[in-house]
mmCIF file of N, CA and C and ligand atoms in Angstrom:
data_model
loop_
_atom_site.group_PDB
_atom_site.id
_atom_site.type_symbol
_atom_site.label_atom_id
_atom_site.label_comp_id
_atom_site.label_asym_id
_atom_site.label_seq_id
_atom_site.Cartn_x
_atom_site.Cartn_y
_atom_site.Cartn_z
ATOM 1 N N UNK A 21 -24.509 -123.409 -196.772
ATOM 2 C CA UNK A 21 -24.307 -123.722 -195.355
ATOM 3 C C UNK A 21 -23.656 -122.526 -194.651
ATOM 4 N N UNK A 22 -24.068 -122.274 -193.241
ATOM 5 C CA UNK A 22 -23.770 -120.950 -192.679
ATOM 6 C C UNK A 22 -22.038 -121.451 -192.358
ATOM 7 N N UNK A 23 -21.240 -119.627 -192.279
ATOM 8 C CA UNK A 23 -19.953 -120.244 -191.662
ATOM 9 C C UNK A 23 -19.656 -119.827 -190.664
ATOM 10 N N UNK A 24 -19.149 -121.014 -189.938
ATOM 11 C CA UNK A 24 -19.371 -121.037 -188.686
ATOM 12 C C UNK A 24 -17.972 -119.599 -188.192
ATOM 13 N N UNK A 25 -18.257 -118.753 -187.127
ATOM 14 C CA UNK A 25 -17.400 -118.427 -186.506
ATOM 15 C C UNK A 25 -15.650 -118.554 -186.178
ATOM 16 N N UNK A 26 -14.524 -118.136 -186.756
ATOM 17 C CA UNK A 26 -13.476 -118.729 -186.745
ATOM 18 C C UNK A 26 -12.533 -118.584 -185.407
ATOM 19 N N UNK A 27 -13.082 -117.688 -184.707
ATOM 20 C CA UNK A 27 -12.647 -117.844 -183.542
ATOM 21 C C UNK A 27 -13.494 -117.567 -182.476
ATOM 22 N N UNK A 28 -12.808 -118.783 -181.479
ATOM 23 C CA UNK A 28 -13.532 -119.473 -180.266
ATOM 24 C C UNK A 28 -13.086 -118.498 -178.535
ATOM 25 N N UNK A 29 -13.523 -118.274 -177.967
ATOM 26 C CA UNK A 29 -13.323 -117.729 -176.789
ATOM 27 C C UNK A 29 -13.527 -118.752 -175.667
ATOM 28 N N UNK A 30 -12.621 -118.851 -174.953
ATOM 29 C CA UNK A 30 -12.877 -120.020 -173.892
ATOM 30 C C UNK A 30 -12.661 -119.457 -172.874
ATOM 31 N N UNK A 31 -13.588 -118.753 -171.669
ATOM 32 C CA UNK A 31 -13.131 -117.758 -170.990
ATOM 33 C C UNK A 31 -14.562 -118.206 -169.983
ATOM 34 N N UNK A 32 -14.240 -117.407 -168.750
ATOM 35 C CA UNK A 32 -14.860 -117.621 -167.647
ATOM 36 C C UNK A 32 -14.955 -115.817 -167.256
ATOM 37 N N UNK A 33 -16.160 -115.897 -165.783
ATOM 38 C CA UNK A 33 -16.464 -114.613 -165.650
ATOM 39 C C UNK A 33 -15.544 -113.681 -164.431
ATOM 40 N N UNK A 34 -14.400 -113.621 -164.945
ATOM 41 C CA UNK A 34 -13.649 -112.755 -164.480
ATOM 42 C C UNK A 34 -12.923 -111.262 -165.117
ATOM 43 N N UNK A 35 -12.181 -110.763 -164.882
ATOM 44 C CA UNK A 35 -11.803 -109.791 -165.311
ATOM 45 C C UNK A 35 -10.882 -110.016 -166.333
ATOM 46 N N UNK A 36 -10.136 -111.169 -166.662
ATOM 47 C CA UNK A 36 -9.091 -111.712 -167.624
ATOM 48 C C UNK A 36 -9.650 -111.809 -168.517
ATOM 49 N N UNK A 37 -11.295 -112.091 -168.055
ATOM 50 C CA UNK A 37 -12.303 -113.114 -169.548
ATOM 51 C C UNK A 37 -12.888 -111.979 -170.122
ATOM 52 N N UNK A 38 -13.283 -110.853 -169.220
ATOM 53 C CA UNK A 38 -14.073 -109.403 -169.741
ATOM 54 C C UNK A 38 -12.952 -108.586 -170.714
ATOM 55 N N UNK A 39 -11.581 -108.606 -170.462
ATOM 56 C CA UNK A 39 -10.766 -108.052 -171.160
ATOM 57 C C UNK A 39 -10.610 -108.417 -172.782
ATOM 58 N N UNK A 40 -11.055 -109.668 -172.935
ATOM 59 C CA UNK A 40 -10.867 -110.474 -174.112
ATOM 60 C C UNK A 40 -12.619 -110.120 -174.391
ATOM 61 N N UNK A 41 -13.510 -110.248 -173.981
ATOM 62 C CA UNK A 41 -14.153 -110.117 -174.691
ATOM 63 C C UNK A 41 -14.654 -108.583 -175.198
ATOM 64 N N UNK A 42 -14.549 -107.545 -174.168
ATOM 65 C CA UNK A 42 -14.016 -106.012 -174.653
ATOM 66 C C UNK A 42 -13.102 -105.850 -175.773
ATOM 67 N N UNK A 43 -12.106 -106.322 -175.744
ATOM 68 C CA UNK A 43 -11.660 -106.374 -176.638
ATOM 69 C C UNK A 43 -12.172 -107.124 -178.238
ATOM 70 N N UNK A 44 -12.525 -107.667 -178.285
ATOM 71 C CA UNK A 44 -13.299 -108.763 -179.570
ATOM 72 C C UNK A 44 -14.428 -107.582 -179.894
ATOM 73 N N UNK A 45 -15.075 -107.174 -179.221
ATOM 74 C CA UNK A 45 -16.373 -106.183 -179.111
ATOM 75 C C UNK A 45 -15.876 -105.134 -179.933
ATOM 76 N N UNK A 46 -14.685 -104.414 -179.377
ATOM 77 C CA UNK A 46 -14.297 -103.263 -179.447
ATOM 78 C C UNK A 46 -13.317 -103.439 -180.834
ATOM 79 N N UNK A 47 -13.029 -104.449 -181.588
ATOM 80 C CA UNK A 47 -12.884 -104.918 -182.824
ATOM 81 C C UNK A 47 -13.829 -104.863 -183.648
ATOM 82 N N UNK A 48 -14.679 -105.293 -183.104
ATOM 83 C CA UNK A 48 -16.241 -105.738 -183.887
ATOM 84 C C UNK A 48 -16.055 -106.826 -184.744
ATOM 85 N N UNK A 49 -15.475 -107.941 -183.570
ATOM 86 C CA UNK A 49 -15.046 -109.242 -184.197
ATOM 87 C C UNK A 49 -16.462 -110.086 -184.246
ATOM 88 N N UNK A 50 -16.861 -111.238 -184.738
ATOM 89 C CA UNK A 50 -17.705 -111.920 -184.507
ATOM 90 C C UNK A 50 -17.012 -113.301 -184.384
ATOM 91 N N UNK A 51 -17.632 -113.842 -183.118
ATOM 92 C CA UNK A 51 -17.000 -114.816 -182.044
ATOM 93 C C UNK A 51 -17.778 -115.844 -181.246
ATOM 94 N N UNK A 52 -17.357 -116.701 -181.171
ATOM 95 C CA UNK A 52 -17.887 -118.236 -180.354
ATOM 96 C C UNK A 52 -17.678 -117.783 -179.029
ATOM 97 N N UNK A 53 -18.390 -117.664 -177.820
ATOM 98 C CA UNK A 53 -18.251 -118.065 -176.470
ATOM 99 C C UNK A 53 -18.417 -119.617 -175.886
ATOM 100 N N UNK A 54 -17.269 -120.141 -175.121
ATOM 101 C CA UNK A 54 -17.220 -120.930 -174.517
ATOM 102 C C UNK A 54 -17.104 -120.956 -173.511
ATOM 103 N N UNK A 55 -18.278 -120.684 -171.966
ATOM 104 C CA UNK A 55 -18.154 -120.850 -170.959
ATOM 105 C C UNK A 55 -17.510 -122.137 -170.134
ATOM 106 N N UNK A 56 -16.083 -121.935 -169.736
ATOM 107 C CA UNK A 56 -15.797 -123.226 -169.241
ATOM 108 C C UNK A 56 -15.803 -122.818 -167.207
ATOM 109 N N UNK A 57 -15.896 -124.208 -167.226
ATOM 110 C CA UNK A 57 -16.674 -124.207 -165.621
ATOM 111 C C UNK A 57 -14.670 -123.973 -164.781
ATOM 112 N N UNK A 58 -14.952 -123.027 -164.141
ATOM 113 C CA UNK A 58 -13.364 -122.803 -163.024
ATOM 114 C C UNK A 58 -14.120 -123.816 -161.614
ATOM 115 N N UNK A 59 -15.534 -123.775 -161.014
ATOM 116 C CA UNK A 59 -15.685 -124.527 -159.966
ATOM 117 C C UNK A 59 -15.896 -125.532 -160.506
ATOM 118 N N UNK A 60 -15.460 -126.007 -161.086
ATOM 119 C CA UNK A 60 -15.639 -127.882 -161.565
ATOM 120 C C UNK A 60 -13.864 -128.037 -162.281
ATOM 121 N N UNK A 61 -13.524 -126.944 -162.150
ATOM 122 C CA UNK A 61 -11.972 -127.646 -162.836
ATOM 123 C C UNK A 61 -12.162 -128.041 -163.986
ATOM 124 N N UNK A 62 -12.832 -127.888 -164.934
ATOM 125 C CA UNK A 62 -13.024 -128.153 -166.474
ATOM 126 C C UNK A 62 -12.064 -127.398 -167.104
ATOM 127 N N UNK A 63 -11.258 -126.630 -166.696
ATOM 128 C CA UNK A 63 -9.871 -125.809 -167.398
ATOM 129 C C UNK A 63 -8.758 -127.167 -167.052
ATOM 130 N N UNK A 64 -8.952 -128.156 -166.183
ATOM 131 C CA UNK A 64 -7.915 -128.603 -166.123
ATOM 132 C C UNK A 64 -8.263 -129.970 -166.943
ATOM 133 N N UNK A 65 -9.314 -130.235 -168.123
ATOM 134 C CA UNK A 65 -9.886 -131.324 -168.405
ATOM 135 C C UNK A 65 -9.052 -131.490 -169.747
ATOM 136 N N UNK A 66 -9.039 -132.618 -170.598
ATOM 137 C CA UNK A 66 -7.740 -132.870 -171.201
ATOM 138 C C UNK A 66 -8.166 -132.201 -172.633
ATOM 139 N N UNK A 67 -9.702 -132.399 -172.856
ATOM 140 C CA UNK A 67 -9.937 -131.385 -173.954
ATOM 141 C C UNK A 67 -9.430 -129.923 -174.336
ATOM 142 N N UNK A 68 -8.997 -129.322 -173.212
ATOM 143 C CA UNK A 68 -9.062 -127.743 -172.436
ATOM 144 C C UNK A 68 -7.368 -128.008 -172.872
ATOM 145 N N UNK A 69 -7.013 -128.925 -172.274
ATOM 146 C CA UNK A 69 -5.107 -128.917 -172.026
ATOM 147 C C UNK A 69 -4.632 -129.226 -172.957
ATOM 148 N N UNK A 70 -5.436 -129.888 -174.097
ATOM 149 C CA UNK A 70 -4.344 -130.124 -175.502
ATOM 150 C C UNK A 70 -4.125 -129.084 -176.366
ATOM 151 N N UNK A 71 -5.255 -127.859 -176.072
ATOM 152 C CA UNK A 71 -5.077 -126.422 -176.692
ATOM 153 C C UNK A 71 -4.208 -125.373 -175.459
ATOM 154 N N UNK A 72 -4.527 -125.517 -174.619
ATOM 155 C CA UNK A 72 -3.621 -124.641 -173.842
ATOM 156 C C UNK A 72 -3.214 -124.994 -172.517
ATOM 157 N N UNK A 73 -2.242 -125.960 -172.541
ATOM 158 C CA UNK A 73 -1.596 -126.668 -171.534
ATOM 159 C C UNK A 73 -1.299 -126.144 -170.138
ATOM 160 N N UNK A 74 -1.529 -124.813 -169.972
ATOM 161 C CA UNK A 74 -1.371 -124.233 -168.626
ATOM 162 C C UNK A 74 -2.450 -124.186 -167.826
ATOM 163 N N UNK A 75 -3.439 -124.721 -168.991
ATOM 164 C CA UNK A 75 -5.348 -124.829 -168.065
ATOM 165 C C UNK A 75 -5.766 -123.973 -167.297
ATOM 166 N N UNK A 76 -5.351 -122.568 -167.906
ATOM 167 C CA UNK A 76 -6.351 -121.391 -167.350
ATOM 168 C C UNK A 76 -6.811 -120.804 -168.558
ATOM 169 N N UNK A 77 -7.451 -119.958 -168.243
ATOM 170 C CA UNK A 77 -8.708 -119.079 -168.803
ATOM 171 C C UNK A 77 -8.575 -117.381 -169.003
ATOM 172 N N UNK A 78 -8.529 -116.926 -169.771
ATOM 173 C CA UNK A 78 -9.083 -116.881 -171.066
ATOM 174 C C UNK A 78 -8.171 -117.602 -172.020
ATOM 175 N N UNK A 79 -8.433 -118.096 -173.343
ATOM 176 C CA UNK A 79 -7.741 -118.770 -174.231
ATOM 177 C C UNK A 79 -8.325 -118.521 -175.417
ATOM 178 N N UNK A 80 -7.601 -118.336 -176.524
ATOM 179 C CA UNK A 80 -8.868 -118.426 -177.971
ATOM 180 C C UNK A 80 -8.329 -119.405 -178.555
ATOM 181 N N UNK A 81 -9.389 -119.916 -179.697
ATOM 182 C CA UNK A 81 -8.367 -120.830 -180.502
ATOM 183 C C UNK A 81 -8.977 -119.822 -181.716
ATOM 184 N N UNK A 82 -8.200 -119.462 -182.922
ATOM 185 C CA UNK A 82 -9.225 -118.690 -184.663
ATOM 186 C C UNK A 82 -8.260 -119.871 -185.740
ATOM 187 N N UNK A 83 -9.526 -120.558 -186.329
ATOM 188 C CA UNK A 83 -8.637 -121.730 -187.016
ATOM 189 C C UNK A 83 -7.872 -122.645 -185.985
ATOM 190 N N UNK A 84 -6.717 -122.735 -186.949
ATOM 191 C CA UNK A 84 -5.517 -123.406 -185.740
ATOM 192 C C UNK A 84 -4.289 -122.829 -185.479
ATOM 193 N N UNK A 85 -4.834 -121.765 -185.368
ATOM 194 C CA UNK A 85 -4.125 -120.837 -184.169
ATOM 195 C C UNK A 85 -4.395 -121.320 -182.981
ATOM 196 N N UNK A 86 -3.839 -121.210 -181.645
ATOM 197 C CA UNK A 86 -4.057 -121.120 -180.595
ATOM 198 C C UNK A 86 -3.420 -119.994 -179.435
ATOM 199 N N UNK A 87 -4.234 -119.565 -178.635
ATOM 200 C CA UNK A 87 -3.398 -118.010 -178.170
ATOM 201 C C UNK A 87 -3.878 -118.543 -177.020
ATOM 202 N N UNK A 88 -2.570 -117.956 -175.987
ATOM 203 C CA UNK A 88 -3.168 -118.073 -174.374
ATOM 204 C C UNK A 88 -2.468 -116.734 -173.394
ATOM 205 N N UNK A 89 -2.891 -116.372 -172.620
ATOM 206 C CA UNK A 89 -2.354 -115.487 -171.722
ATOM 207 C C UNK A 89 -3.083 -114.347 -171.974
ATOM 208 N N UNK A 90 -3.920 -113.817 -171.392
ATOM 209 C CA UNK A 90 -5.193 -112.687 -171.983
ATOM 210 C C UNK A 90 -3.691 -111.148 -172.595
ATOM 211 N N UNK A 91 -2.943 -111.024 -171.992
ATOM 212 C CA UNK A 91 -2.127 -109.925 -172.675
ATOM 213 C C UNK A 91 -1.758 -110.233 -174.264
ATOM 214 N N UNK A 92 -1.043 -111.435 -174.147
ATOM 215 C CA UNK A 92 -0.634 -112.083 -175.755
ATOM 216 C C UNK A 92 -2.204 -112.415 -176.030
ATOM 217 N N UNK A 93 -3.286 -112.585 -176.258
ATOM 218 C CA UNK A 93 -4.665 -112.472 -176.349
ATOM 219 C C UNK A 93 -5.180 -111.313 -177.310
ATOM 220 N N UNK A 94 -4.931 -110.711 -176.619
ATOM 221 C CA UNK A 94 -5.300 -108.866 -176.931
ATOM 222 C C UNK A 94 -3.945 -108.261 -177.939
ATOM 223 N N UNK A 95 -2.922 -108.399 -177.982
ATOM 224 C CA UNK A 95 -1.573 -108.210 -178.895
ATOM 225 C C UNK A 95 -1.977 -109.023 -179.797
ATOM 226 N N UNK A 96 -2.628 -110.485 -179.997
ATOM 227 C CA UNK A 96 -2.933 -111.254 -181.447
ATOM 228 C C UNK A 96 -3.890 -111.114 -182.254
ATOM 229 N N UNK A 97 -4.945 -110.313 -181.374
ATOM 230 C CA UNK A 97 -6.116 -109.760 -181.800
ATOM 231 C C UNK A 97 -5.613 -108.450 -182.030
ATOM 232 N N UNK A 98 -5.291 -107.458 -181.575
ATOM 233 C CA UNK A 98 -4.806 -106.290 -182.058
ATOM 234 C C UNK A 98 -3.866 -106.246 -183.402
ATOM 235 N N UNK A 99 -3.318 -106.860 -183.526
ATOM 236 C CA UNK A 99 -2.417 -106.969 -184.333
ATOM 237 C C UNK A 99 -2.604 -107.525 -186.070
ATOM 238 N N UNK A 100 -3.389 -108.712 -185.738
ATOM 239 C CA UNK A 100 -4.030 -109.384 -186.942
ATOM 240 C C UNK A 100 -5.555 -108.873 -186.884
ATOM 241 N N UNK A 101 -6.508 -108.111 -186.481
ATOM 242 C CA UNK A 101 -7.947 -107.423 -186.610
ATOM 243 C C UNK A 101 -7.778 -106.072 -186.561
ATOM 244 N N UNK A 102 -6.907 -105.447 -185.916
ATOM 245 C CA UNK A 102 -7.069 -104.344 -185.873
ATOM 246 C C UNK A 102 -6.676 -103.345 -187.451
ATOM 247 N N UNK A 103 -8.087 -103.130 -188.119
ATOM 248 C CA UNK A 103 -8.052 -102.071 -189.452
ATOM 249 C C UNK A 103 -7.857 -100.870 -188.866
ATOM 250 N N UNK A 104 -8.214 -100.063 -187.920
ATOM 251 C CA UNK A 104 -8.433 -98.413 -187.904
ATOM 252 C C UNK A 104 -7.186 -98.088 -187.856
HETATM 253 N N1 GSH B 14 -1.818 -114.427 -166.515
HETATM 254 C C1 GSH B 14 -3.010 -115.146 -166.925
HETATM 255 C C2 GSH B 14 -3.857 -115.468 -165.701
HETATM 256 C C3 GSH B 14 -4.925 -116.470 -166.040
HETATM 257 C C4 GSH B 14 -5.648 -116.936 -164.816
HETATM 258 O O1 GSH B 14 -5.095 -117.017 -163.697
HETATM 259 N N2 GSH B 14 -6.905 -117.311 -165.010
HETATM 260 C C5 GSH B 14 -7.710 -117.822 -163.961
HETATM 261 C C6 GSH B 14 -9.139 -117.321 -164.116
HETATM 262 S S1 GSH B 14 -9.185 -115.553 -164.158
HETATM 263 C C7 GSH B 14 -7.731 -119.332 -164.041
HETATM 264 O O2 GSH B 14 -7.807 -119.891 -165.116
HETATM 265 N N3 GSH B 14 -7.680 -119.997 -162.889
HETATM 266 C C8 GSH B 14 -7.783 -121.408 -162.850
HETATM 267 C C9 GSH B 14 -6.514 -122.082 -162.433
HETATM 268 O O3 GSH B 14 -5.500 -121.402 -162.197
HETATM 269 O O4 GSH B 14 -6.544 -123.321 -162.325
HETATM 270 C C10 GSH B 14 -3.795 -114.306 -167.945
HETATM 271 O O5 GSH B 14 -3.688 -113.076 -167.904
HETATM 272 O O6 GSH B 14 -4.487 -114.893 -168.784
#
């Protein structure tokens, strides 16, 4: 059975969400995209808020980890992926 991806990207098309995913790229992570809707308020939906209670965007979850704030984002990914 294939394995699935361990970390999830929950990000929308802004510049917060391009930073995280530049970054993942520029790792050469392999990664889940989750487009969540900002004009429908689906960041504020309770699925969205039991992983990252401030219901904005970008967010990852890898396992059960959960990371929010695209700076602490990029420092958890840098930190735990980054080999070079
Ligand atoms: N300081 C946060 C800002 C996050 C943020 O404001 N995200 C926007 C989209 S770029 C958002 O989720 N807005 C929806 C809302 O505030 O309800 C970060 O860098 O991640």
């Amino acid at each position: 059975m294939a394995h699935a991806d361990p970390i999830t990207l929950y990000t929308c098309v802004t510049p917060n969400g391009f930073k995280i995913r530049i970054t993942l790229e520029e790792l050469g992570l392999s990664y889940q995209a989750r487009l969540v809707g900002l004009t429908s308020n689906e960041q504020e939906e309770e699925w969205f808020l039991k992983f990252n209670p401030n219901g904005r965007l970008p967010a990852i979850t890898d396992r059960k980890t959960y990371v929010l704030e695209s700076g602490a984002i990029i420092l958890y990914l840098a930190e735990n992926y980054n080999t070079k």
